[in-house]
PDB file of C-alpha atoms in Angstrom:
ATOM      1  CA  MET A   1       4.407   2.080  21.123  1.00 76.00           C
ATOM      2  CA  ILE A   2       4.357  -1.010  18.928  1.00 87.00           C
ATOM      3  CA  PHE A   3       0.541  -0.228  18.312  1.00 91.00           C
ATOM      4  CA  LEU A   4       0.694   2.758  17.066  1.00 87.00           C
ATOM      5  CA  THR A   5       3.862   1.987  14.827  1.00 87.00           C
ATOM      6  CA  ALA A   6       1.737  -0.379  13.097  1.00 91.00           C
ATOM      7  CA  VAL A   7      -1.349   1.728  12.452  1.00 90.00           C
ATOM      8  CA  SER A   8       0.913   4.228  11.110  1.00 86.00           C
ATOM      9  CA  LEU A   9       2.507   1.834   8.788  1.00 87.00           C
ATOM     10  CA  ALA A  10      -0.627   0.512   7.434  1.00 90.00           C
ATOM     11  CA  MET A  11      -2.294   3.674   6.939  1.00 89.00           C
ATOM     12  CA  ASP A  12      -0.949   3.917   3.076  1.00 86.00           C
ATOM     13  CA  ALA A  13      -2.331  -0.033   2.920  1.00 91.00           C
ATOM     14  CA  PHE A  14      -5.512   1.229   4.163  1.00 92.00           C
ATOM     15  CA  ALA A  15      -5.821   3.919   1.650  1.00 87.00           C
ATOM     16  CA  VAL A  16      -4.872   1.706  -1.601  1.00 89.00           C
ATOM     17  CA  SER A  17      -7.014  -0.828  -0.206  1.00 92.00           C
ATOM     18  CA  VAL A  18      -9.740   1.825  -0.303  1.00 89.00           C
ATOM     19  CA  THR A  19      -9.018   2.575  -3.939  1.00 86.00           C
ATOM     20  CA  ASN A  20      -8.959  -0.931  -4.940  1.00 88.00           C
ATOM     21  CA  GLY A  21     -12.319  -1.320  -3.469  1.00 88.00           C
ATOM     22  CA  VAL A  22     -13.523   1.514  -5.460  1.00 84.00           C
ATOM     23  CA  VAL A  23     -12.720   0.437  -8.816  1.00 83.00           C
ATOM     24  CA  VAL A  24     -13.315  -3.279  -8.372  1.00 84.00           C
ATOM     25  CA  SER A  25     -16.403  -3.652 -10.037  1.00 79.00           C
ATOM     26  CA  ASP A  26     -17.394  -7.132  -9.227  1.00 83.00           C
ATOM     27  CA  PHE A  27     -16.073  -6.816  -5.762  1.00 86.00           C
ATOM     28  CA  LYS A  28     -16.653  -9.436  -3.042  1.00 89.00           C
ATOM     29  CA  LYS A  29     -15.968  -9.926   0.369  1.00 92.00           C
ATOM     30  CA  ARG A  30     -13.029 -12.355  -0.328  1.00 93.00           C
ATOM     31  CA  TYR A  31     -11.356  -9.615  -2.107  1.00 92.00           C
ATOM     32  CA  ALA A  32     -10.865  -7.786   0.975  1.00 94.00           C
ATOM     33  CA  VAL A  33      -9.510 -10.539   2.633  1.00 95.00           C
ATOM     34  CA  LYS A  34      -7.136 -10.979  -0.308  1.00 95.00           C
ATOM     35  CA  MET A  35      -6.060  -7.554  -0.056  1.00 94.00           C
ATOM     36  CA  GLY A  36      -5.560  -7.762   3.956  1.00 96.00           C
ATOM     37  CA  LEU A  37      -3.282 -11.170   3.175  1.00 97.00           C
ATOM     38  CA  TYR A  38      -1.240  -9.266   0.800  1.00 97.00           C
ATOM     39  CA  PHE A  39      -0.655  -6.070   2.917  1.00 97.00           C
ATOM     40  CA  GLY A  40      -0.599  -7.563   6.018  1.00 97.00           C
ATOM     41  CA  ALA A  41       2.118 -10.476   4.952  1.00 98.00           C
ATOM     42  CA  PHE A  42       4.615  -7.587   3.396  1.00 97.00           C
ATOM     43  CA  GLN A  43       3.959  -5.697   6.239  1.00 97.00           C
ATOM     44  CA  PHE A  44       4.950  -8.495   8.343  1.00 98.00           C
ATOM     45  CA  VAL A  45       8.011  -9.223   6.273  1.00 97.00           C
ATOM     46  CA  MET A  46       9.579  -6.186   5.575  1.00 95.00           C
ATOM     47  CA  PRO A  47      10.662  -4.849   8.990  1.00 94.00           C
ATOM     48  CA  LEU A  48      11.914  -8.768   9.172  1.00 93.00           C
ATOM     49  CA  ILE A  49      14.024  -8.098   6.271  1.00 92.00           C
ATOM     50  CA  GLY A  50      15.328  -4.398   7.566  1.00 88.00           C
ATOM     51  CA  TYR A  51      16.046  -5.946  10.904  1.00 89.00           C
ATOM     52  CA  ALA A  52      18.198  -8.537   9.121  1.00 87.00           C
ATOM     53  CA  LEU A  53      19.915  -6.023   6.901  1.00 84.00           C
ATOM     54  CA  GLY A  54      20.677  -3.910  10.481  1.00 76.00           C
ATOM     55  CA  SER A  55      22.557  -0.712  10.378  1.00 58.00           C
ATOM     56  CA  SER A  56      25.223  -1.251   8.303  1.00 65.00           C
ATOM     57  CA  PHE A  57      22.791  -0.828   4.888  1.00 68.00           C
ATOM     58  CA  ARG A  58      20.736   1.838   6.761  1.00 63.00           C
ATOM     59  CA  SER A  59      21.895   4.775   4.870  1.00 64.00           C
ATOM     60  CA  TYR A  60      21.854   3.238   1.407  1.00 73.00           C
ATOM     61  CA  ILE A  61      18.036   2.153   1.815  1.00 68.00           C
ATOM     62  CA  GLU A  62      16.597   5.473   3.501  1.00 69.00           C
ATOM     63  CA  ALA A  63      18.616   7.398   0.519  1.00 75.00           C
ATOM     64  CA  PHE A  64      16.024   5.694  -2.110  1.00 77.00           C
ATOM     65  CA  ASP A  65      13.033   3.764  -0.322  1.00 74.00           C
ATOM     66  CA  HIS A  66      11.015   6.764  -0.753  1.00 78.00           C
ATOM     67  CA  TRP A  67      11.575   7.176  -4.525  1.00 86.00           C
ATOM     68  CA  ILE A  68      10.789   3.413  -5.135  1.00 80.00           C
ATOM     69  CA  ALA A  69       7.771   3.609  -3.407  1.00 78.00           C
ATOM     70  CA  PHE A  70       6.954   6.991  -5.115  1.00 84.00           C
ATOM     71  CA  ALA A  71       7.643   5.557  -8.293  1.00 85.00           C
ATOM     72  CA  LEU A  72       5.668   2.423  -8.075  1.00 79.00           C
ATOM     73  CA  LEU A  73       2.556   4.076  -6.768  1.00 78.00           C
ATOM     74  CA  ALA A  74       2.945   6.942  -9.668  1.00 84.00           C
ATOM     75  CA  ILE A  75       3.072   4.256 -12.427  1.00 82.00           C
ATOM     76  CA  ILE A  76      -0.167   2.478 -11.170  1.00 78.00           C
ATOM     77  CA  GLY A  77      -2.155   5.613 -10.258  1.00 79.00           C
ATOM     78  CA  GLY A  78      -0.640   7.477 -13.291  1.00 85.00           C
ATOM     79  CA  ASN A  79      -2.230   4.564 -15.411  1.00 81.00           C
ATOM     80  CA  MET A  80      -5.411   4.340 -13.836  1.00 77.00           C
ATOM     81  CA  VAL A  81      -5.825   8.463 -14.473  1.00 84.00           C
ATOM     82  CA  ARG A  82      -4.566   7.820 -18.193  1.00 84.00           C
ATOM     83  CA  GLU A  83      -7.020   5.284 -18.939  1.00 77.00           C
ATOM     84  CA  SER A  84      -9.996   6.754 -17.224  1.00 76.00           C
ATOM     85  CA  LEU A  85      -9.579   9.888 -19.456  1.00 82.00           C
ATOM     86  CA  PHE A  86      -8.475   8.282 -22.639  1.00 82.00           C
ATOM     87  CA  GLY A  87      -9.676   4.771 -22.291  1.00 70.00           C
ATOM     88  CA  ASP A  88     -12.456   3.160 -23.554  1.00 59.00           C
ATOM     89  CA  GLU A  89     -15.690   5.105 -23.810  1.00 51.00           C
ATOM     90  CA  GLU A  90     -18.041   2.493 -22.847  1.00 51.00           C
ATOM     91  CA  ASP A  91     -15.752   1.651 -20.052  1.00 52.00           C
ATOM     92  CA  SER A  92     -17.482   2.571 -16.670  1.00 53.00           C
ATOM     93  CA  GLY A  93     -14.201   3.526 -14.764  1.00 56.00           C
ATOM     94  CA  GLN A  94     -14.001   0.294 -13.063  1.00 67.00           C
ATOM     95  CA  LYS A  95     -12.125  -2.969 -13.094  1.00 76.00           C
ATOM     96  CA  THR A  96     -13.052  -6.634 -12.658  1.00 77.00           C
ATOM     97  CA  ALA A  97     -11.195  -8.072 -10.003  1.00 74.00           C
ATOM     98  CA  ALA A  98      -8.914 -10.197 -12.122  1.00 75.00           C
ATOM     99  CA  GLU A  99      -7.523  -6.752 -13.700  1.00 78.00           C
ATOM    100  CA  ALA A 100      -7.655  -4.949 -10.547  1.00 77.00           C
ATOM    101  CA  LEU A 101      -6.533  -7.566  -7.987  1.00 85.00           C
ATOM    102  CA  ASN A 102      -4.086  -9.761 -10.085  1.00 88.00           C
ATOM    103  CA  ALA A 103      -0.701 -11.041  -8.064  1.00 90.00           C
ATOM    104  CA  LYS A 104       1.284  -8.704 -10.301  1.00 90.00           C
ATOM    105  CA  VAL A 105      -0.598  -5.456  -9.204  1.00 89.00           C
ATOM    106  CA  MET A 106      -0.931  -6.946  -5.555  1.00 92.00           C
ATOM    107  CA  VAL A 107       2.666  -7.608  -5.208  1.00 94.00           C
ATOM    108  CA  VAL A 108       3.688  -3.968  -6.586  1.00 91.00           C
ATOM    109  CA  GLN A 109       0.976  -2.626  -4.065  1.00 91.00           C
ATOM    110  CA  ALA A 110       2.210  -4.458  -0.966  1.00 94.00           C
ATOM    111  CA  VAL A 111       6.098  -3.843  -1.987  1.00 93.00           C
ATOM    112  CA  ALA A 112       5.224   0.232  -2.527  1.00 88.00           C
ATOM    113  CA  THR A 113       3.056   0.445   0.526  1.00 89.00           C
ATOM    114  CA  SER A 114       5.585  -1.236   3.127  1.00 91.00           C
ATOM    115  CA  ILE A 115       9.092   0.056   2.081  1.00 86.00           C
ATOM    116  CA  ASP A 116       8.541   2.458   5.203  1.00 84.00           C
ATOM    117  CA  ALA A 117       8.510  -1.197   7.142  1.00 89.00           C
ATOM    118  CA  LEU A 118      12.028  -1.966   5.825  1.00 88.00           C
ATOM    119  CA  ALA A 119      13.286   1.082   7.436  1.00 81.00           C
ATOM    120  CA  VAL A 120      11.445   0.479  10.695  1.00 86.00           C
ATOM    121  CA  GLY A 121      12.940  -2.901  10.571  1.00 87.00           C
ATOM    122  CA  ILE A 122      16.597  -1.388  10.095  1.00 82.00           C
ATOM    123  CA  SER A 123      15.479   1.059  12.908  1.00 79.00           C
ATOM    124  CA  PHE A 124      14.417  -1.968  15.281  1.00 84.00           C
ATOM    125  CA  SER A 125      17.920  -3.730  14.948  1.00 81.00           C
ATOM    126  CA  LEU A 126      19.349  -0.287  16.852  1.00 73.00           C
ATOM    127  CA  LEU A 127      17.116  -0.914  19.737  1.00 76.00           C
ATOM    128  CA  PRO A 128      18.188  -3.349  22.614  1.00 76.00           C
ATOM    129  CA  ASP A 129      15.527  -5.882  23.627  1.00 85.00           C
ATOM    130  CA  VAL A 130      13.370  -5.865  20.772  1.00 86.00           C
ATOM    131  CA  ASP A 131      11.177  -9.105  20.008  1.00 92.00           C
ATOM    132  CA  MET A 132      10.763  -9.114  16.428  1.00 92.00           C
ATOM    133  CA  TRP A 133       8.377 -11.585  16.080  1.00 94.00           C
ATOM    134  CA  LEU A 134       6.100  -9.882  18.129  1.00 95.00           C
ATOM    135  CA  SER A 135       6.731  -6.628  16.508  1.00 95.00           C
ATOM    136  CA  CYS A 136       6.276  -7.625  12.913  1.00 96.00           C
ATOM    137  CA  SER A 137       2.942  -9.943  14.205  1.00 97.00           C
ATOM    138  CA  VAL A 138       1.328  -6.654  15.499  1.00 97.00           C
ATOM    139  CA  ILE A 139       2.743  -4.740  12.476  1.00 97.00           C
ATOM    140  CA  GLY A 140       0.919  -7.649  10.052  1.00 97.00           C
ATOM    141  CA  LEU A 141      -2.364  -8.029  11.767  1.00 98.00           C
ATOM    142  CA  VAL A 142      -2.678  -4.303  11.972  1.00 97.00           C
ATOM    143  CA  ALA A 143      -2.120  -4.081   8.254  1.00 97.00           C
ATOM    144  CA  PHE A 144      -4.169  -6.682   7.559  1.00 98.00           C
ATOM    145  CA  ALA A 145      -7.329  -5.543   9.361  1.00 97.00           C
ATOM    146  CA  LEU A 146      -7.066  -2.159   7.988  1.00 96.00           C
ATOM    147  CA  SER A 147      -6.678  -2.799   4.545  1.00 96.00           C
ATOM    148  CA  PHE A 148      -9.683  -5.510   4.898  1.00 97.00           C
ATOM    149  CA  ALA A 149     -11.773  -2.826   6.566  1.00 96.00           C
ATOM    150  CA  GLY A 150     -10.386  -0.229   3.645  1.00 94.00           C
ATOM    151  CA  ALA A 151     -11.465  -2.474   0.899  1.00 93.00           C
ATOM    152  CA  LEU A 152     -14.870  -2.690   2.238  1.00 94.00           C
ATOM    153  CA  MET A 153     -15.118   0.878   2.864  1.00 93.00           C
ATOM    154  CA  GLY A 154     -13.939   1.634  -0.911  1.00 89.00           C
ATOM    155  CA  ARG A 155     -16.544  -0.812  -2.155  1.00 86.00           C
ATOM    156  CA  ARG A 156     -19.342   1.610  -0.438  1.00 85.00           C
ATOM    157  CA  ILE A 157     -17.613   4.629  -2.195  1.00 82.00           C
ATOM    158  CA  GLY A 158     -17.318   2.990  -5.298  1.00 73.00           C
ATOM    159  CA  SER A 159     -20.894   2.341  -5.828  1.00 69.00           C
ATOM    160  CA  LEU A 160     -21.589   6.237  -5.433  1.00 73.00           C
ATOM    161  CA  LEU A 161     -18.972   7.496  -7.924  1.00 68.00           C
ATOM    162  CA  LYS A 162     -19.415   4.593 -10.445  1.00 62.00           C
ATOM    163  CA  GLU A 163     -18.261   6.448 -13.628  1.00 62.00           C
ATOM    164  CA  ARG A 164     -15.406   8.113 -11.896  1.00 71.00           C
ATOM    165  CA  ALA A 165     -14.211   5.396  -9.884  1.00 67.00           C
ATOM    166  CA  GLU A 166     -10.606   4.644 -11.837  1.00 70.00           C
ATOM    167  CA  LEU A 167     -10.216   8.358 -11.943  1.00 78.00           C
ATOM    168  CA  ALA A 168     -10.710   8.682  -8.294  1.00 75.00           C
ATOM    169  CA  GLY A 169      -8.488   5.752  -7.479  1.00 74.00           C
ATOM    170  CA  GLY A 170      -5.776   6.580  -9.379  1.00 78.00           C
ATOM    171  CA  ILE A 171      -5.595  10.269  -7.734  1.00 85.00           C
ATOM    172  CA  VAL A 172      -5.776   8.680  -4.688  1.00 81.00           C
ATOM    173  CA  LEU A 173      -2.445   6.417  -5.714  1.00 78.00           C
ATOM    174  CA  LEU A 174      -0.904   9.405  -6.903  1.00 85.00           C
ATOM    175  CA  LEU A 175      -1.510  11.522  -3.690  1.00 87.00           C
ATOM    176  CA  ILE A 176      -0.080   8.661  -1.419  1.00 83.00           C
ATOM    177  CA  GLY A 177       2.929   8.364  -3.709  1.00 81.00           C
ATOM    178  CA  PHE A 178       3.381  12.105  -3.124  1.00 87.00           C
ATOM    179  CA  LYS A 179       3.005  12.160   0.367  1.00 86.00           C
ATOM    180  CA  ILE A 180       5.665   9.571   0.758  1.00 81.00           C
ATOM    181  CA  LEU A 181       7.841  11.379  -1.170  1.00 84.00           C
ATOM    182  CA  ILE A 182       7.435  14.739   0.516  1.00 89.00           C
ATOM    183  CA  GLU A 183       7.615  12.905   4.275  1.00 83.00           C
ATOM    184  CA  HIS A 184      10.708  11.542   3.154  1.00 80.00           C
ATOM    185  CA  LEU A 185      12.564  14.582   1.466  1.00 85.00           C
ATOM    186  CA  PHE A 186      11.254  17.160   3.890  1.00 86.00           C
ATOM    187  CA  PHE A 187      10.115  15.883   7.146  1.00 75.00           C
TER     188      PHE A 187
END
């Protein structure tokens, strides 16, 4: 059960990693490791924070967590779309790792994709006999592995897209944001 939970939590991080791999022009394998570490660490920590908050704050967090994730991804994705459509004509649509993978961007992406893990941690606080350290370790390791693989996959896709890499990446981030919002509002 925890493995399936971990995979479902990591899917947004996987998709964002694919997007990052697409838009980074000077991609190296160490960037895939960097993405894996950011996404894995946040996926590890957020359920612990949720568990610590416990059920007393559950209704407050669940009321707006999806809006935070949506806003963060919409801002990043919207900016990427805007830059690809109205940016410098000479721009290839791809960015350097320094532009696309700086600490600020990575933290925003990691928070946006791990807010659901916070809610899972709150849910875990309601269950008897949950080994939080084991659960969070599995969640973090799965997020690391899928993010790493997604970044490598994105790099291959990026070489095919070239000029439209940033536009495609921005659209993917917007779609992930809408997916999170729709899931929480309607399902």
